[in-house]
Coordinates of C-alpha atoms in Angstrom, one line a residue:
M84 CA 72.1 158.9 74.2
P85 CA 68.7 157.3 74.7
C86 CA 66.1 159.5 76.4
G87 CA 65.5 156.5 78.7
T88 CA 68.6 157.1 80.6
K89 CA 66.8 159.7 82.6
I90 CA 69.7 162.1 82.8
R91 CA 68.6 164.9 85.1
A92 CA 68.7 167.8 82.7
L93 CA 68.9 171.0 84.5
L94 CA 66.1 172.8 82.6
L95 CA 67.7 176.2 83.7
T96 CA 66.2 178.5 81.0
G97 CA 63.3 179.7 83.2
S98 CA 65.5 180.1 86.2
L99 CA 68.0 182.2 84.2
L100 CA 65.1 184.3 83.1
T101 CA 64.0 184.9 86.8
L102 CA 67.6 185.7 87.8
S103 CA 68.1 188.2 85.1
A104 CA 64.6 189.8 85.2
C105 CA 63.8 190.4 88.9
S106 CA 64.3 189.2 92.5
N107 CA 60.6 188.3 93.3
G108 CA 61.5 184.8 94.2
F109 CA 63.4 182.0 92.6
D110 CA 61.8 178.9 90.9
M111 CA 63.7 176.3 92.9
D112 CA 62.2 173.6 90.6
M113 CA 63.5 175.4 87.5
R114 CA 60.3 174.9 85.8
G115 CA 59.1 178.4 84.8
L116 CA 60.2 178.5 81.2
A117 CA 59.9 181.6 79.0
G118 CA 56.3 182.5 78.0
G119 CA 55.0 179.8 80.4
E120 CA 56.0 177.0 78.0
L121 CA 57.3 174.0 79.7
S122 CA 59.4 171.9 77.6
T123 CA 62.2 169.4 77.8
S124 CA 63.7 169.6 74.4
Q125 CA 63.6 171.3 71.0
A126 CA 61.8 168.4 69.5
A127 CA 59.1 168.6 72.1
K128 CA 58.6 172.2 71.4
S129 CA 57.9 171.6 67.8
A130 CA 55.8 168.4 68.3
G131 CA 52.2 169.4 68.1
T132 CA 49.7 167.4 70.3
A133 CA 46.1 167.0 70.1
E134 CA 43.8 168.2 72.9
R135 CA 42.5 165.7 75.5
P136 CA 39.1 164.4 74.6
Q137 CA 36.1 165.7 76.6
P138 CA 34.8 163.4 79.3
D139 CA 31.2 162.5 79.8
A140 CA 29.0 164.0 82.6
R141 CA 30.6 161.5 85.0
G142 CA 34.1 162.5 84.0
V143 CA 34.7 159.2 82.1
I144 CA 36.9 159.0 78.9
S145 CA 36.5 155.6 77.2
Y146 CA 39.1 154.1 74.8
P147 CA 39.1 150.5 73.3
G148 CA 41.8 149.2 75.7
Y149 CA 41.0 151.1 79.0
Q150 CA 39.1 153.8 80.6
V151 CA 40.0 156.9 82.8
A152 CA 38.1 159.2 84.9
L153 CA 38.7 162.9 85.6
A154 CA 38.2 164.4 89.0
R155 CA 36.4 167.7 89.8
R156 CA 37.7 170.4 92.1
G157 CA 37.4 169.1 95.6
D158 CA 36.7 165.6 94.7
T159 CA 38.1 162.6 96.7
V160 CA 38.7 159.1 95.4
A161 CA 35.5 158.0 97.1
Q162 CA 33.4 160.7 95.4
V163 CA 34.8 159.9 92.0
A164 CA 34.2 156.1 92.5
G165 CA 30.6 156.9 93.6
R166 CA 29.9 159.0 90.5
I167 CA 31.3 156.3 88.1
G168 CA 29.7 153.2 89.9
M169 CA 33.0 151.7 91.1
N170 CA 34.2 150.3 94.4
P171 CA 36.2 153.2 96.0
T172 CA 38.9 150.9 97.7
E173 CA 39.4 149.2 94.2
L174 CA 39.8 152.6 92.6
G175 CA 42.0 154.0 95.2
R176 CA 44.4 150.9 95.3
Y177 CA 44.7 150.9 91.6
N178 CA 45.9 154.5 91.6
G179 CA 48.0 154.4 94.8
L180 CA 45.6 156.9 96.5
K181 CA 43.8 157.0 99.9
L182 CA 40.1 157.3 99.7
D183 CA 40.0 160.7 101.3
A184 CA 42.9 162.1 99.2
P185 CA 41.9 165.5 97.8
L186 CA 42.1 165.6 94.0
R187 CA 42.8 168.5 91.6
D188 CA 40.4 169.7 88.9
G189 CA 40.9 167.4 86.0
E190 CA 43.2 165.1 87.7
L191 CA 43.2 161.7 85.9
L192 CA 42.5 158.4 87.5
A193 CA 43.0 155.1 85.7
L194 CA 40.1 152.6 86.1
P195 CA 41.1 149.0 87.0
R196 CA 38.1 147.7 85.0
R197 CA 35.4 149.0 82.6
V198 CA 32.3 150.8 83.7
T199 CA 29.2 151.6 81.6
E200 CA 30.3 153.3 78.4
P201 CA 29.7 157.0 77.8
V202 CA 26.6 157.9 75.7
D203 CA 29.0 158.9 72.9
G204 CA 30.4 155.4 72.9
V205 CA 34.1 154.4 72.8
I206 CA 36.7 156.6 71.3
Q207 CA 38.2 154.8 68.3
P208 CA 40.5 155.7 65.3
S209 CA 38.8 157.5 62.5
S210 CA 39.4 154.4 60.4
D211 CA 36.3 153.0 62.2
I212 CA 38.1 149.9 63.6
N213 CA 35.6 147.5 65.3
I214 CA 35.4 148.2 69.0
T215 CA 34.9 144.5 69.9
T216 CA 38.0 143.5 68.1
L217 CA 40.1 146.1 69.9
A218 CA 38.7 145.9 73.3
G219 CA 38.8 142.1 73.3
D220 CA 37.6 140.4 76.5
A221 CA 38.1 143.6 78.4
I222 CA 34.5 144.8 77.7
D223 CA 33.3 141.3 78.5
R224 CA 34.8 141.5 82.0
A225 CA 33.0 144.8 82.7
G226 CA 29.7 143.1 83.5
D227 CA 27.7 145.9 81.9
T228 CA 26.7 146.0 78.3
P229 CA 28.4 149.1 76.8
Q230 CA 26.1 151.6 75.3
N231 CA 26.8 152.1 71.6
S232 CA 29.6 149.6 71.6
S233 CA 29.3 148.7 68.0
T234 CA 30.0 152.2 66.7
S235 CA 31.6 155.2 68.1
K236 CA 30.5 158.9 67.8
V237 CA 33.9 160.1 68.7
S238 CA 37.2 159.4 66.9
G239 CA 40.7 159.8 68.1
E240 CA 43.9 157.9 68.5
Q241 CA 44.2 155.8 71.8
P242 CA 47.1 157.3 73.8
V243 CA 49.8 155.4 75.4
R244 CA 49.1 154.8 79.1
H245 CA 52.4 155.1 81.1
R246 CA 52.9 153.9 84.7
V247 CA 55.4 156.1 86.7
Q248 CA 58.4 154.2 87.9
R249 CA 60.6 155.1 90.7
G250 CA 63.0 158.1 89.9
E251 CA 61.0 159.4 87.0
T252 CA 59.8 162.9 86.6
A253 CA 57.2 164.7 84.4
Y254 CA 60.3 166.0 82.5
S255 CA 62.0 162.8 81.8
I256 CA 58.6 161.1 80.8
A257 CA 57.8 163.9 78.5
R258 CA 61.2 163.8 77.0
S259 CA 61.2 160.1 76.4
Y260 CA 58.0 160.3 74.5
G261 CA 59.0 163.4 72.6
V262 CA 56.1 165.7 73.9
S263 CA 56.1 168.9 75.9
V264 CA 55.8 168.6 79.6
R265 CA 53.0 171.3 79.3
S266 CA 50.8 169.0 77.3
L267 CA 51.6 166.1 79.5
A268 CA 50.4 168.2 82.5
D269 CA 47.3 169.4 80.7
W270 CA 46.3 165.9 79.7
N271 CA 46.8 164.5 83.3
G272 CA 45.6 167.4 85.4
L273 CA 49.0 167.6 87.1
G274 CA 49.6 170.5 89.5
G275 CA 51.8 173.6 89.1
D276 CA 54.7 171.8 90.7
L277 CA 54.3 168.9 88.1
S278 CA 54.7 166.4 90.9
I279 CA 54.0 162.7 90.1
R280 CA 54.0 159.6 92.3
E281 CA 55.4 156.1 91.7
G282 CA 52.7 153.9 90.3
Q283 CA 50.6 156.7 88.9
H284 CA 48.9 156.2 85.4
L285 CA 49.7 159.0 82.9
L286 CA 48.2 159.4 79.4
I287 CA 50.8 160.4 76.8
P288 CA 49.5 163.2 74.6
V289 CA 48.7 162.1 71.0
K290 CA 50.9 163.8 68.6
V291 CA 49.7 165.7 65.6
A292 CA 52.1 165.8 62.6
T293 CA 53.1 169.3 61.9
S294 CA 55.9 170.9 59.7
A295 CA 58.6 173.2 61.3
T296 CA 56.2 176.1 60.7
G297 CA 53.4 174.4 62.5
T298 CA 51.3 173.7 59.4
P299 CA 49.9 170.4 58.7
V300 CA 52.2 167.9 56.8
T301 CA 51.0 167.3 53.3
Q302 CA 50.5 163.6 52.7
P303 CA 52.2 162.0 49.7
G304 CA 50.3 162.4 46.5
Q305 CA 48.5 165.6 47.7
G306 CA 49.2 169.3 47.8
S307 CA 49.7 171.9 44.9
S308 CA 50.0 170.8 41.3
T309 CA 53.4 170.7 39.6
P310 CA 54.0 174.1 38.0
T311 CA 54.2 174.2 34.2
P312 CA 57.9 174.3 33.1
P313 CA 59.2 177.1 31.0
S314 CA 58.5 176.7 27.2
A315 CA 61.4 175.4 25.0
A316 CA 59.8 176.4 21.8
A317 CA 62.0 179.4 21.4
A318 CA 65.7 178.8 20.4
L319 CA 68.3 179.7 23.0
P320 CA 70.3 182.9 22.1
T321 CA 73.6 182.2 20.3
D322 CA 75.4 185.3 21.3
E323 CA 77.1 184.8 24.6
V324 CA 78.3 187.8 26.6
K325 CA 82.0 187.4 27.3
Q326 CA 82.7 188.0 31.0
D327 CA 86.0 188.6 32.6
A328 CA 87.6 185.6 34.5
P329 CA 86.9 186.1 38.2
K330 CA 89.8 187.2 40.1
A331 CA 91.2 184.9 42.8
P332 CA 90.4 186.1 46.2
A333 CA 93.2 187.3 48.4
A334 CA 94.7 184.6 50.6
P335 CA 93.5 185.2 54.2
K336 CA 96.1 186.0 56.8
L337 CA 95.7 182.9 59.0
S338 CA 97.8 184.5 61.6
D339 CA 95.0 186.9 62.3
T340 CA 92.3 184.2 62.8
R341 CA 94.4 181.5 64.5
T342 CA 93.3 180.7 67.9
K343 CA 95.4 179.1 70.4
A344 CA 94.1 176.6 73.0
S345 CA 95.0 178.8 75.9
A346 CA 93.0 181.7 74.3
A347 CA 89.8 179.8 74.3
R348 CA 86.9 181.7 76.0
M349 CA 86.4 178.9 78.5
S350 CA 88.4 175.8 79.8
L351 CA 86.9 172.4 80.6
P352 CA 85.6 172.5 84.0
I353 CA 87.3 169.1 84.8
A354 CA 90.1 167.2 83.5
G355 CA 88.2 164.6 81.5
K356 CA 86.9 163.7 78.2
V357 CA 83.6 164.9 76.5
T358 CA 81.5 161.6 76.5
S359 CA 78.3 163.1 75.3
V360 CA 78.1 166.0 72.9
F361 CA 75.5 168.7 72.7
D362 CA 72.3 167.8 70.9
A363 CA 69.8 170.7 70.7
E364 CA 67.0 168.2 69.7
K365 CA 67.5 166.1 72.9
A366 CA 69.5 167.8 75.6
G367 CA 71.2 171.2 76.0
Y368 CA 74.3 170.0 77.8
I369 CA 77.4 167.8 77.4
L370 CA 78.8 165.3 79.8
I371 CA 82.5 165.3 80.7
S372 CA 84.1 162.2 82.3
A373 CA 84.9 162.4 85.9
K374 CA 85.9 160.3 89.0
P375 CA 84.2 160.9 92.3
G376 CA 86.1 163.5 94.2
D377 CA 87.8 165.1 91.1
P378 CA 87.9 169.0 91.5
V379 CA 85.3 170.9 89.4
K380 CA 86.5 174.3 88.3
A381 CA 84.8 177.5 86.9
A382 CA 85.2 177.4 83.1
A383 CA 85.6 181.3 83.1
S384 CA 85.7 184.1 85.5
G385 CA 82.4 185.5 86.7
T386 CA 79.9 185.8 89.6
V387 CA 78.0 183.0 91.2
R388 CA 74.3 183.4 90.5
L389 CA 72.9 180.3 91.9
V390 CA 73.8 177.6 94.3
S391 CA 70.9 175.1 94.8
K392 CA 69.4 171.8 94.0
D393 CA 67.2 170.6 91.2
V394 CA 63.8 168.8 91.9
E395 CA 65.6 165.4 92.1
G396 CA 68.0 166.6 94.8
E397 CA 71.1 167.2 92.4
E398 CA 73.3 170.0 93.4
I399 CA 73.9 172.7 90.9
V400 CA 75.9 175.9 90.4
V401 CA 75.2 178.6 88.0
I402 CA 78.0 181.3 87.1
D403 CA 77.4 184.5 85.2
H404 CA 80.2 185.5 82.9
G405 CA 78.7 188.8 81.6
N406 CA 77.4 189.6 78.1
G407 CA 74.5 187.3 78.6
T408 CA 76.6 184.2 79.0
Q409 CA 76.2 181.8 81.8
T410 CA 77.4 178.3 82.7
A411 CA 75.7 175.6 84.8
Y412 CA 77.4 172.6 86.6
S413 CA 75.6 169.5 87.9
F414 CA 76.5 166.0 89.2
I415 CA 78.6 167.7 91.8
S416 CA 78.9 168.0 95.6
G417 CA 81.1 169.7 98.1
I418 CA 80.3 173.2 96.7
T419 CA 82.9 175.7 98.0
V420 CA 81.3 178.9 96.6
K421 CA 78.4 181.1 97.5
K422 CA 75.9 183.0 95.6
G423 CA 77.2 186.5 94.8
Q424 CA 80.8 185.5 95.0
K425 CA 83.3 186.7 92.4
I426 CA 85.5 183.8 91.1
K427 CA 88.3 183.3 88.6
R428 CA 88.6 181.1 85.7
G429 CA 90.0 177.7 87.0
Q430 CA 88.9 178.3 90.6
Q431 CA 87.5 175.1 92.2
I432 CA 83.8 175.3 92.9
A433 CA 83.0 171.7 93.8
V434 CA 83.9 168.1 93.3
A435 CA 82.4 165.4 91.1
T436 CA 79.9 163.0 92.5
K437 CA 79.6 159.2 92.1
N438 CA 76.9 158.6 89.5
R439 CA 76.1 156.0 86.9
Y440 CA 77.5 158.1 84.1
N441 CA 80.9 158.7 85.6
A442 CA 80.6 162.3 84.5
I443 CA 79.7 165.8 85.3
Q444 CA 76.9 167.8 83.5
F445 CA 78.1 171.1 81.8
L446 CA 75.8 173.7 80.2
V447 CA 76.4 177.1 78.5
F448 CA 73.5 179.6 78.2
K449 CA 73.5 182.5 75.8
G450 CA 70.6 184.6 77.1
T451 CA 68.0 182.1 78.1
E452 CA 68.8 179.5 75.5
P453 CA 71.2 176.6 75.9
V454 CA 74.0 176.6 73.3
D455 CA 76.9 174.2 72.4
P456 CA 79.6 174.6 74.8
M457 CA 82.4 173.3 72.3
P458 CA 83.1 176.5 70.4
Y459 CA 83.6 178.2 73.8
L460 CA 86.0 175.4 75.0
N461 CA 88.0 175.0 71.7

């Protein structure tokens, strides 16, 4: 399923850690993942990203196609505008901010037009592409002659600049571009709550190609030399050791391994079909078709550990089944259970909501990692 569908993945890993570790408060936004790493997918976890370039003394970072400015702690839009030589009203309107709005340290503001270039010049790809060609008439419209516009002392790829649309979150944007939400926050100076606003401009971190072990990927034609093959000068031995024919393995007793459907560890929480299978690289859940008002039931017996809402207002229920196994349910309403309540397998906990996917979202966690629910259901 395309990432652009903006399915509200629950991202419960950090919450489950909090629930199982202590009672010092619960992360209602479900953003505190293990080890402080905020991520929306396995792909994002393994995708390395470059560090954001350092700004000049004014806080300006200059790319061929656009410029951005970074705020300092305690800055307002008007103060940033004064420092970079831009009309405060123009800067505030372009970023959807009031002139006296307090800004975070490192918060990123997009510039509606170019200002005087930093002393180090425009950041350009290492291939040394001509800045005038890339910038086009954007530099001409600046009204100021860029310093060092013919060559750049700083190299680096120009990141994608994303304008936030209504309903998007830092998680959905990071997932759609295949980067970690932590790097997205670092590049854009997002606060601890990772809140973003409609119309806000975000820079998408530049990816750095890495292997699964985190080491740089060797380009074609590079790397270690081919090892010398073993010599064939010596003749192969003519005497062969005669070995006994292998014995056929004993036929397994299928009756001992056969599992009946009724003996599955969990049952489907709703009488529907699985419409989106588990994909560890994209999302740690499955979707099960449902009509509004259809009863949603506990997949197995256990204790209700959480009844809450996610950052986008979706109601959720988390049930602990023991042995480090927990299930989570979303796209639901009319919740009939409470935190700490003991429930039985098949007991109704809520009803399905009306949503664009005509489904409920179902997750299974083993410890703090989402796992494929199908082996538990079959």
